[in-house]
Coordinates of C-alpha atoms and ligand atoms in Angstrom, one line a residue:
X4 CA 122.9 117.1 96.5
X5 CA 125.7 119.1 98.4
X6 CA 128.3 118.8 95.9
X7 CA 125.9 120.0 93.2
X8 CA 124.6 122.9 95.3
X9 CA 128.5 123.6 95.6
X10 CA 129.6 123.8 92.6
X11 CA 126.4 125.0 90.4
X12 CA 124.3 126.6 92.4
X13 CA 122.1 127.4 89.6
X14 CA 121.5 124.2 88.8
X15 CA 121.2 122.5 92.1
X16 CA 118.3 125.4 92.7
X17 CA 116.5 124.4 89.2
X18 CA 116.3 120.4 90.4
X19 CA 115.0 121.3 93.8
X20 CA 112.5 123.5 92.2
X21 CA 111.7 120.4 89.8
X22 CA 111.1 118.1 92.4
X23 CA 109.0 119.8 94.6
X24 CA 106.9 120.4 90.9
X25 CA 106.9 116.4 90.7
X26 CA 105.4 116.4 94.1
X27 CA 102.8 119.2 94.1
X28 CA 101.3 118.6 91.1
X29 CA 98.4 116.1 89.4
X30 CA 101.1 114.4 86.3
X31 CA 98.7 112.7 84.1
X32 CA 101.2 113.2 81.2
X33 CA 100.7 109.0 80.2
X34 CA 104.5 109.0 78.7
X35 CA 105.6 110.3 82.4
X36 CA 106.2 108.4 86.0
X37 CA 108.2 108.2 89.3
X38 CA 111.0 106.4 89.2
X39 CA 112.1 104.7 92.2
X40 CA 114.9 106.3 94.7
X41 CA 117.1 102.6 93.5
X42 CA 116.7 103.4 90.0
X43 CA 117.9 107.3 90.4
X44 CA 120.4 105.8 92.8
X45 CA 121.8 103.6 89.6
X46 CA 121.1 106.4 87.2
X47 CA 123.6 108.6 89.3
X48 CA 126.7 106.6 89.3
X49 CA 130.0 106.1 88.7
X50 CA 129.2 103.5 85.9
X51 CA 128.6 106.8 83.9
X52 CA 132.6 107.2 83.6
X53 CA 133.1 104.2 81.8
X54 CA 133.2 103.0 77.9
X55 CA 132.5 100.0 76.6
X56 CA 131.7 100.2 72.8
X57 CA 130.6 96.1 72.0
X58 CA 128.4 94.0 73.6
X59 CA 129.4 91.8 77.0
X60 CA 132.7 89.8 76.6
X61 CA 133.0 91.4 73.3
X62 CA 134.1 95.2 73.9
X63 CA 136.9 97.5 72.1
X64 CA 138.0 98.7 75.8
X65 CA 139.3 96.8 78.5
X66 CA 138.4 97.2 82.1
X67 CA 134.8 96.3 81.3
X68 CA 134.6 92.7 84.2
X69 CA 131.8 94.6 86.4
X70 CA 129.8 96.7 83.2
X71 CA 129.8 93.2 81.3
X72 CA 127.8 92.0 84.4
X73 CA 125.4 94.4 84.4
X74 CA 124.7 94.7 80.9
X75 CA 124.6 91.0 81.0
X76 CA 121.8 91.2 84.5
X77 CA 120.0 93.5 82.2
X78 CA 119.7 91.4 79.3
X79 CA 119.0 88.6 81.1
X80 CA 115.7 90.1 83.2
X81 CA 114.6 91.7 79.9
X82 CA 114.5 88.5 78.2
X83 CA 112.8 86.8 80.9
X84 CA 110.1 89.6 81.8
X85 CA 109.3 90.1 77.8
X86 CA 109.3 86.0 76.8
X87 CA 111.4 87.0 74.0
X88 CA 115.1 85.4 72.9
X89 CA 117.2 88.3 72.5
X90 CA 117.1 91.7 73.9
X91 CA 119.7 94.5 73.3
X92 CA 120.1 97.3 76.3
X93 CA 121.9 99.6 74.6
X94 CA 119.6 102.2 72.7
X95 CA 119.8 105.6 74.0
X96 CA 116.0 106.4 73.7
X97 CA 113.3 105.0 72.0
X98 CA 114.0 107.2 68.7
X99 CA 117.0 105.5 68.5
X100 CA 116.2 102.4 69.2
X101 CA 113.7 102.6 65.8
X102 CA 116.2 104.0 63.7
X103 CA 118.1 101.4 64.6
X104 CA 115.2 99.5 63.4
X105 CA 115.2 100.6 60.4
X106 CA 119.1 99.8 59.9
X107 CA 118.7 96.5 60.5
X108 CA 115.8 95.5 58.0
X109 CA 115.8 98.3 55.1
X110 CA 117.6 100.6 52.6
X111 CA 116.8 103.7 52.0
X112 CA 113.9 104.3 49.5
X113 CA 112.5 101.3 51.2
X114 CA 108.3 101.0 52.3
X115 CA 107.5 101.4 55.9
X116 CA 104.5 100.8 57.5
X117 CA 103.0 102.4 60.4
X118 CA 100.2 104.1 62.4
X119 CA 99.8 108.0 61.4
X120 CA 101.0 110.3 63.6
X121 CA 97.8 112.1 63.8
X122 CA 95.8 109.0 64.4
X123 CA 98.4 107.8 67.2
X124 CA 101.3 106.7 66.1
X125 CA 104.8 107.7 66.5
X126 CA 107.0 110.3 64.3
X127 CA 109.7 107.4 63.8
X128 CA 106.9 105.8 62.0
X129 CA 107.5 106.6 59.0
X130 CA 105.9 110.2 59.2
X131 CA 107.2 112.6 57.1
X132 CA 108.8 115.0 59.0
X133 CA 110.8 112.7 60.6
X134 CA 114.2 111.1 59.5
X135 CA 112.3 107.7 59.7
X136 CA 109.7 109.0 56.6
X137 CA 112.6 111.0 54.5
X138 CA 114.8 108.4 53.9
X139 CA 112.1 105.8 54.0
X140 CA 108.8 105.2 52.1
X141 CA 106.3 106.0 54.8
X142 CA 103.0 104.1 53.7
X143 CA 100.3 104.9 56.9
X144 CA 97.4 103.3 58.4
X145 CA 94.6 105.2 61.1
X146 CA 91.8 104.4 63.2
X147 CA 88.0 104.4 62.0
X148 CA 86.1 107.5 62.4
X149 CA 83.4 106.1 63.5
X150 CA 84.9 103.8 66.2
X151 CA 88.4 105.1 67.4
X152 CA 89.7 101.5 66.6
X153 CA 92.3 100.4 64.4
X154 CA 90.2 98.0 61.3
X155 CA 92.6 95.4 60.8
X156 CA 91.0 94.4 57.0
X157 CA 91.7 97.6 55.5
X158 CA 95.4 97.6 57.5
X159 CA 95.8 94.5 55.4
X160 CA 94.4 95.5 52.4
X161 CA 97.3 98.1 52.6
X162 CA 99.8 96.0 53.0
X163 CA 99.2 93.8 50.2
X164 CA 98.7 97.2 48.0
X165 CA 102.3 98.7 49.4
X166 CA 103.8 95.6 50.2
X167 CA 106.0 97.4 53.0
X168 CA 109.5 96.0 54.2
X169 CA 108.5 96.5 57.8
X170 CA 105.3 97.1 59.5
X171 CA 104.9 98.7 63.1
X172 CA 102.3 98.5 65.6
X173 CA 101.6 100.4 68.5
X174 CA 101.9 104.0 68.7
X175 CA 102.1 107.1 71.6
X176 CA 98.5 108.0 71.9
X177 CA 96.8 104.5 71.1
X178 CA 94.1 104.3 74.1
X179 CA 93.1 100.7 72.8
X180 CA 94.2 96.4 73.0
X181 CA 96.7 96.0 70.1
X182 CA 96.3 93.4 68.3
X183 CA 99.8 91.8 68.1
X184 CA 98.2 88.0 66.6
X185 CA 96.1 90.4 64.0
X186 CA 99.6 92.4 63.0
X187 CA 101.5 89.3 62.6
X188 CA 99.3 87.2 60.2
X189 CA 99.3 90.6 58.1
X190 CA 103.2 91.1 58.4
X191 CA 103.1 87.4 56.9
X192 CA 101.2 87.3 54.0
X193 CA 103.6 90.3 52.8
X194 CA 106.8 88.9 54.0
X195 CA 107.2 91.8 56.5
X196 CA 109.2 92.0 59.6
X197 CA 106.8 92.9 62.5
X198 CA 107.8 95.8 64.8
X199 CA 105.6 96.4 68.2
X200 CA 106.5 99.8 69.6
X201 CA 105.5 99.1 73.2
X202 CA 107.3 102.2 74.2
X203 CA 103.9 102.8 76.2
X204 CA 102.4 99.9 77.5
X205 CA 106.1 98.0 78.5
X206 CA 105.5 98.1 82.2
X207 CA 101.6 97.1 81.5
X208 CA 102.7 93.9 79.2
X209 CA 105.3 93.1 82.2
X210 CA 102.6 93.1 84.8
X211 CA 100.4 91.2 83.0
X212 CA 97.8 94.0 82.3
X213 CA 98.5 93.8 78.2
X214 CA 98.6 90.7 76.0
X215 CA 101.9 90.2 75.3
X216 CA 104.0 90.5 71.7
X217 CA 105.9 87.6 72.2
X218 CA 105.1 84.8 69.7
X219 CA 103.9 87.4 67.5
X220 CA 106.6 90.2 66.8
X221 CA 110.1 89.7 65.3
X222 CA 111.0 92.9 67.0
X223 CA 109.5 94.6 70.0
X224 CA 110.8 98.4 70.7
X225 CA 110.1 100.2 74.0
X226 CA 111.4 102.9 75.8
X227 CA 112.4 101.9 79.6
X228 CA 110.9 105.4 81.3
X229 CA 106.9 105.2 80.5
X230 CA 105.0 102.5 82.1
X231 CA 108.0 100.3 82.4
X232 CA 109.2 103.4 85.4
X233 CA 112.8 102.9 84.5
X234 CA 115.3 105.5 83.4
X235 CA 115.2 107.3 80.3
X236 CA 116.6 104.7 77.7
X237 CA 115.0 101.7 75.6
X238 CA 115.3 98.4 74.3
X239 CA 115.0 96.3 71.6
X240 CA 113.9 92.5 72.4
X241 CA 113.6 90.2 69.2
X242 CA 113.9 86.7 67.7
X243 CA 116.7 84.5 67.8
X244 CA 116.7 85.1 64.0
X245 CA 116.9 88.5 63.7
X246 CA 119.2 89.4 66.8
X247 CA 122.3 89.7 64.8
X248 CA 120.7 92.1 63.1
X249 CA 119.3 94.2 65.8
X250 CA 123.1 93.8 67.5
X251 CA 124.8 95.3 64.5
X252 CA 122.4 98.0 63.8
X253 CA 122.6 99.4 67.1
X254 CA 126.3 99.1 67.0
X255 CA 128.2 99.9 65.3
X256 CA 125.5 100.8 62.7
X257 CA 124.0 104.1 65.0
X258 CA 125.6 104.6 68.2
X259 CA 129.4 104.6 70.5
X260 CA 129.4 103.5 73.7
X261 CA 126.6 102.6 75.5
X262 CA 125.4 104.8 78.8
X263 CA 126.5 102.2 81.4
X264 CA 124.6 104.1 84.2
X265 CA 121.4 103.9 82.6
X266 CA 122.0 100.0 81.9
X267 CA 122.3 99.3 85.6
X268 CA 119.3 101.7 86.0
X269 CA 117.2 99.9 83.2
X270 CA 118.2 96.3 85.1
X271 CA 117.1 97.7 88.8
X272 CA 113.9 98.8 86.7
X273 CA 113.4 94.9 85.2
X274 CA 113.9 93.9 89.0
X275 CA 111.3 96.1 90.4
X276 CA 108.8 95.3 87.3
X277 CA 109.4 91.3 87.8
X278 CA 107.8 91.9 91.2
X279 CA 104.3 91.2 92.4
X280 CA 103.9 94.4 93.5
X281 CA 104.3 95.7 90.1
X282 CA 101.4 93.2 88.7
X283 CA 99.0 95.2 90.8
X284 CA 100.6 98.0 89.9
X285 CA 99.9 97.3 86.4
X286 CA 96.5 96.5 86.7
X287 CA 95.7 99.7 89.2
X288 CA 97.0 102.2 86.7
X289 CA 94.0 100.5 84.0
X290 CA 91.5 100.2 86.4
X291 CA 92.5 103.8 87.2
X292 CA 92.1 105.1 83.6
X293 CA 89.1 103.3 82.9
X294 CA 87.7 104.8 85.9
X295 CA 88.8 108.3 84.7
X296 CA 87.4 107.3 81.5
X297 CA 83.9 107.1 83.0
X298 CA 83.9 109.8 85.1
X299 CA 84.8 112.5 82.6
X300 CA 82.5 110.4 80.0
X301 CA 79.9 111.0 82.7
X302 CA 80.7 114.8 82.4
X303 CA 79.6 114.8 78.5
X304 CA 83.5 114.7 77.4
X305 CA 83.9 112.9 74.1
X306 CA 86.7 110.2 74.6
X307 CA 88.3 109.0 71.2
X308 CA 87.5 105.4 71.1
X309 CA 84.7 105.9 73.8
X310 CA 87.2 104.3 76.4
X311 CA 90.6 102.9 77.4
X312 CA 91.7 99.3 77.6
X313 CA 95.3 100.7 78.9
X314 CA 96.7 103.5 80.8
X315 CA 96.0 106.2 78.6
X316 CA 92.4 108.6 77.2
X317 CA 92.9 110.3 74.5
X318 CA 89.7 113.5 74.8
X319 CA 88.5 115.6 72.1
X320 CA 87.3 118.7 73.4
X321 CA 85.7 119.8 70.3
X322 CA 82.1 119.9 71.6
X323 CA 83.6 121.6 75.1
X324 CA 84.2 124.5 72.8
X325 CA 87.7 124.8 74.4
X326 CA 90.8 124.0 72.5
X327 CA 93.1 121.6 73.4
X328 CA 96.2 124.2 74.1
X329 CA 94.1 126.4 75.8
X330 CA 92.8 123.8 78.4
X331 CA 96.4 122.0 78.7
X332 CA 97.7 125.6 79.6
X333 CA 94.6 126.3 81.8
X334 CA 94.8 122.9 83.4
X335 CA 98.8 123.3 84.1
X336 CA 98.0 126.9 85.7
X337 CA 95.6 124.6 88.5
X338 CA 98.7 121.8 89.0
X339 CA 97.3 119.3 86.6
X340 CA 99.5 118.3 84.0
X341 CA 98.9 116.8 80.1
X342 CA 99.6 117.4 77.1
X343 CA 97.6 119.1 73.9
X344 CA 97.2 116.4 71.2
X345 CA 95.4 116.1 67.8
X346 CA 92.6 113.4 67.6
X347 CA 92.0 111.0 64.5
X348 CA 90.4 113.4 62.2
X349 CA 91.4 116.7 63.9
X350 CA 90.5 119.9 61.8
X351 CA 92.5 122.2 63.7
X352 CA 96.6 122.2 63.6
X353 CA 98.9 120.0 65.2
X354 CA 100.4 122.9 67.1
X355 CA 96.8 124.4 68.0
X356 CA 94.9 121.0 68.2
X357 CA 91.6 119.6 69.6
X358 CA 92.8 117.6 72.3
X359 CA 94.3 116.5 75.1
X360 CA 95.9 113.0 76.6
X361 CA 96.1 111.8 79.5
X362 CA 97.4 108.6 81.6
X363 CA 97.5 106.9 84.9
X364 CA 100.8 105.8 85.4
X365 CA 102.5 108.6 87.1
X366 CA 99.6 109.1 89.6
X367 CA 99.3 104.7 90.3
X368 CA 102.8 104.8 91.2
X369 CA 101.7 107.8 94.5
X370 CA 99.3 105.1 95.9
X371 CA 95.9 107.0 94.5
X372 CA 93.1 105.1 94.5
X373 CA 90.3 104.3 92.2
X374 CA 87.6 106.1 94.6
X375 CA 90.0 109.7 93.7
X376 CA 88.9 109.4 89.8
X377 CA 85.6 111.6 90.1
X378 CA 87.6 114.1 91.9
X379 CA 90.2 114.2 89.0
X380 CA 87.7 114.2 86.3
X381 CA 85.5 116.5 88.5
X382 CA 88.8 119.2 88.9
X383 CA 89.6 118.3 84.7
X384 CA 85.7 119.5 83.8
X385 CA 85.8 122.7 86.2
X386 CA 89.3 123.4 84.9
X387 CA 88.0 123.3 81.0
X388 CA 84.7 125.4 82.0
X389 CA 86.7 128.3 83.7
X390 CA 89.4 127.9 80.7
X391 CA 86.2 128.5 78.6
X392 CA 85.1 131.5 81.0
X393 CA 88.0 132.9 82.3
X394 CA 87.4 131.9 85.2
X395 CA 90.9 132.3 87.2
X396 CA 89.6 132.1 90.9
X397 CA 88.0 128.3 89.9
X398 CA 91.4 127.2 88.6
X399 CA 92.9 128.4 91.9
X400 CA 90.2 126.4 93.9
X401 CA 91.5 123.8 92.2
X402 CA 94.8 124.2 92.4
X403 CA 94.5 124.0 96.4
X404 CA 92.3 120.8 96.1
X405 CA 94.8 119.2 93.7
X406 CA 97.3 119.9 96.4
X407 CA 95.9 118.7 99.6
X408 CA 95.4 115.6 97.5
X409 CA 99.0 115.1 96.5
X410 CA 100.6 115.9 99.7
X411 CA 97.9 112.8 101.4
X412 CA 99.9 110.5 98.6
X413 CA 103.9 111.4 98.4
X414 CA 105.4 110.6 95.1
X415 CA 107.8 107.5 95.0
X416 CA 111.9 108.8 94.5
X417 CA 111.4 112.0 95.8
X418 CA 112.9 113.3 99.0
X419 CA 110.1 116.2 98.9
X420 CA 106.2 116.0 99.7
Ligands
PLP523 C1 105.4 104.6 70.7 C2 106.7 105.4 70.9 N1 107.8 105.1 70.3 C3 108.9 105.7 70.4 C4 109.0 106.9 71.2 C5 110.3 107.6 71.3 O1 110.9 107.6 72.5 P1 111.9 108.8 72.9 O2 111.1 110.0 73.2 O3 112.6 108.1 74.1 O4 112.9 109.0 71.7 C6 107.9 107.3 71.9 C7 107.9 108.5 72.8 O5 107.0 109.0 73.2 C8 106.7 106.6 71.8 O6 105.5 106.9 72.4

């Protein structure tokens, strides 16, 4: 970086500080990962200087022979590595990407169907605050109280009651199996379009550790930087019948030109996440949260859904007496980072809620092992009882354990340990 530390010092100083963050510290965020040094290589090129508003061969600016091949290699792997017909690489982000969504399949005023956001959906939804629930009918669906789990009956019985234009599955803090086969017999008997929002579990249906949408959805979204470990963008992968549709929508309906460096980025991703390595990958990061999942079960922490079938635990530290903001912050202070989240149910606000996520991905892709998961779940309980205490001198133990354990396995794409 000696041109950046040139010209914006500032700047250059903030990244370094950033990376060596990324490398000292336990990132269970389950939205988060390590990219690797060939897809920030991509991310950082020259491909940025160049537009190309249209698709390959089909562009309102000339000079585009090398982008059309890599927007072409991109569409091609993500095609191949989702079994579906047609996939567009252009959406900025996944936001985006379901707007664009929306576009395609409904006017405004128009019913939408999707998980709630405080049961583990995504704001784009349909929820209410978002653009996605103003302009559309948002009609929402949870999870049981009892069991975590999505009941697929009373989903149904919804449906036929709203009769929605487009139903979505999947959601941002869904810790269970979704049930694409279940979704698209529903989306059927109402004559909906089926969206699954993989954004999470992407790199988990491309290593073969989650069944896959295809066969099921019209429309699969995902965002390229969770699971998947590409660059920030997304995707949307559909149907022969509907890809018009998706094409248009994207552009021209909601976006210019299309970030050429993150479309090489996203291809060297669908490279890396075609590979066997990424398979076992893919399976390590659930074996890792399931692990997780019984360790901190073991340490009388109340996991939504009892479990995880994927990469992510969703923990509701009601009964811990500790809420969720106070053991996130308490947690970051000792170098082990997640989010505060509401759980299904939550009594408490969505600013100031009950609970915390966390995931596997970011801390599979540094190479730690199963056998570590007591450890974490051991530093996660002693880091919620001193949050509880005030016990600042625990936190700092940990802190120094959580350390020695990241600097035995260095973080992929980062030229610090
Ligand atoms: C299920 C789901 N869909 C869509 C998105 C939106 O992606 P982005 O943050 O890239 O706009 C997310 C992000 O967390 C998500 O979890």
């Amino acid at each position: 970086m000696s041109h950046l530390a040139h010209v914006d010092p500032e700047i250059a100083a903030l990244v370094v500080a950033e990376e060596q963050l990324q490398a000292d510290t336990l990132r269970l965020i389950p939205s988060e990962n390590y990219v690797s040094h060939a897809v920030l290589e991509a991310t950082g090129t020259v491909l940025q200087n160049k537009y190309s508003e249209g698709y390959p061969g089909k562009r309102y600016y000339e000079g585009q022979r090398h982008i059309d091949q890599v927007e072409t290699l991109a569409i091609e792997r993500a095609k191949a590595l989702f079994a579906m017909d047609h996939a567009n690489v252009q959406p900025y982000s996944g936001s985006p990407a379901n707007l664009a969504v929306y576009l395609a399949f409904l006017k405004p005023g128009d019913t939408v169907m999707g998980m709630a956001l405080p049961m583990g959906g995504h704001l784009t939804h349909g929820w209410g605050v978002s653009a996605t629930g103003t302009w559309f009918r948002g009609v929402q669906y949870g999870v049981e109280r009892g069991t975590g789990r999505v009941d697929l009956d009373k989903v149904r019985e919804l449906a036929l009651a709203e009769r929605p234009k487009l139903i979505f599955c999947g959601g941002t803090a869904v810790p269970r199996t979704i049930d694409f086969a279940g979704f698209a017999e529903i989306a059927r008997e109402v004559g909906a379009v089926l969206v699954a929002d993989v954004a999470h579990i992407a790199g988990l249906i491309a290593g073969g550790a989650h069944p896959s949408p295809a066969g099921h959805a019209d429309v699969v979204s995902t965002t390229t930087h969770k699971t998947l470990r590409g660059p920030r963008g997304a995707m949307l992968l559909s149907t022969e019948e509907h890809a018009k549709a998706i094409d248009r929508a994207v552009f021209p309906g909601l976006q210019g030109g299309p970030h050429n460096h993150t479309t090489a980025a996203i291809a060297v991703a669908l490279k890396e996440a075609s590979g066997e390595d990424f398979r076992v990958y893919a399976r390590q990061v659930v074996a890792n949260a399931q692990q997780l999942g019984e360790q901190l079960a073991a340490r009388g922490f109340d996991l939504v859904s009892g479990g995880t079938d994927n990469h992510l635990l969703l923990i509701d530290l009601t009964g811990k007496d500790v809420p969720g903001k106070v053991a996130a912050k308490a947690l970051d202070r000792a170098g082990i980072v997640v989010n505060y989240n509401t759980v299904p149910y939550d009594t408490r606000k969505p600013f100031d809620p009950s609970g915390i996520r966390i995931g596997t991905p970011a801390l599979t892709s540094r190479g730690i092992p199963t056998s570590e998961m007591a450890a974490v779940a051991e530093w996660i309980d002693l880091v919620v009882g001193a949050a509880r205490s005030g016990d600042e001198a625990t936190i700092a133990k940990v802190r120094a354990d959580v350390k020695a354990l990241m600097d035995a396995y260095p973080a992929p794409g980062l030229s610090v340990r």
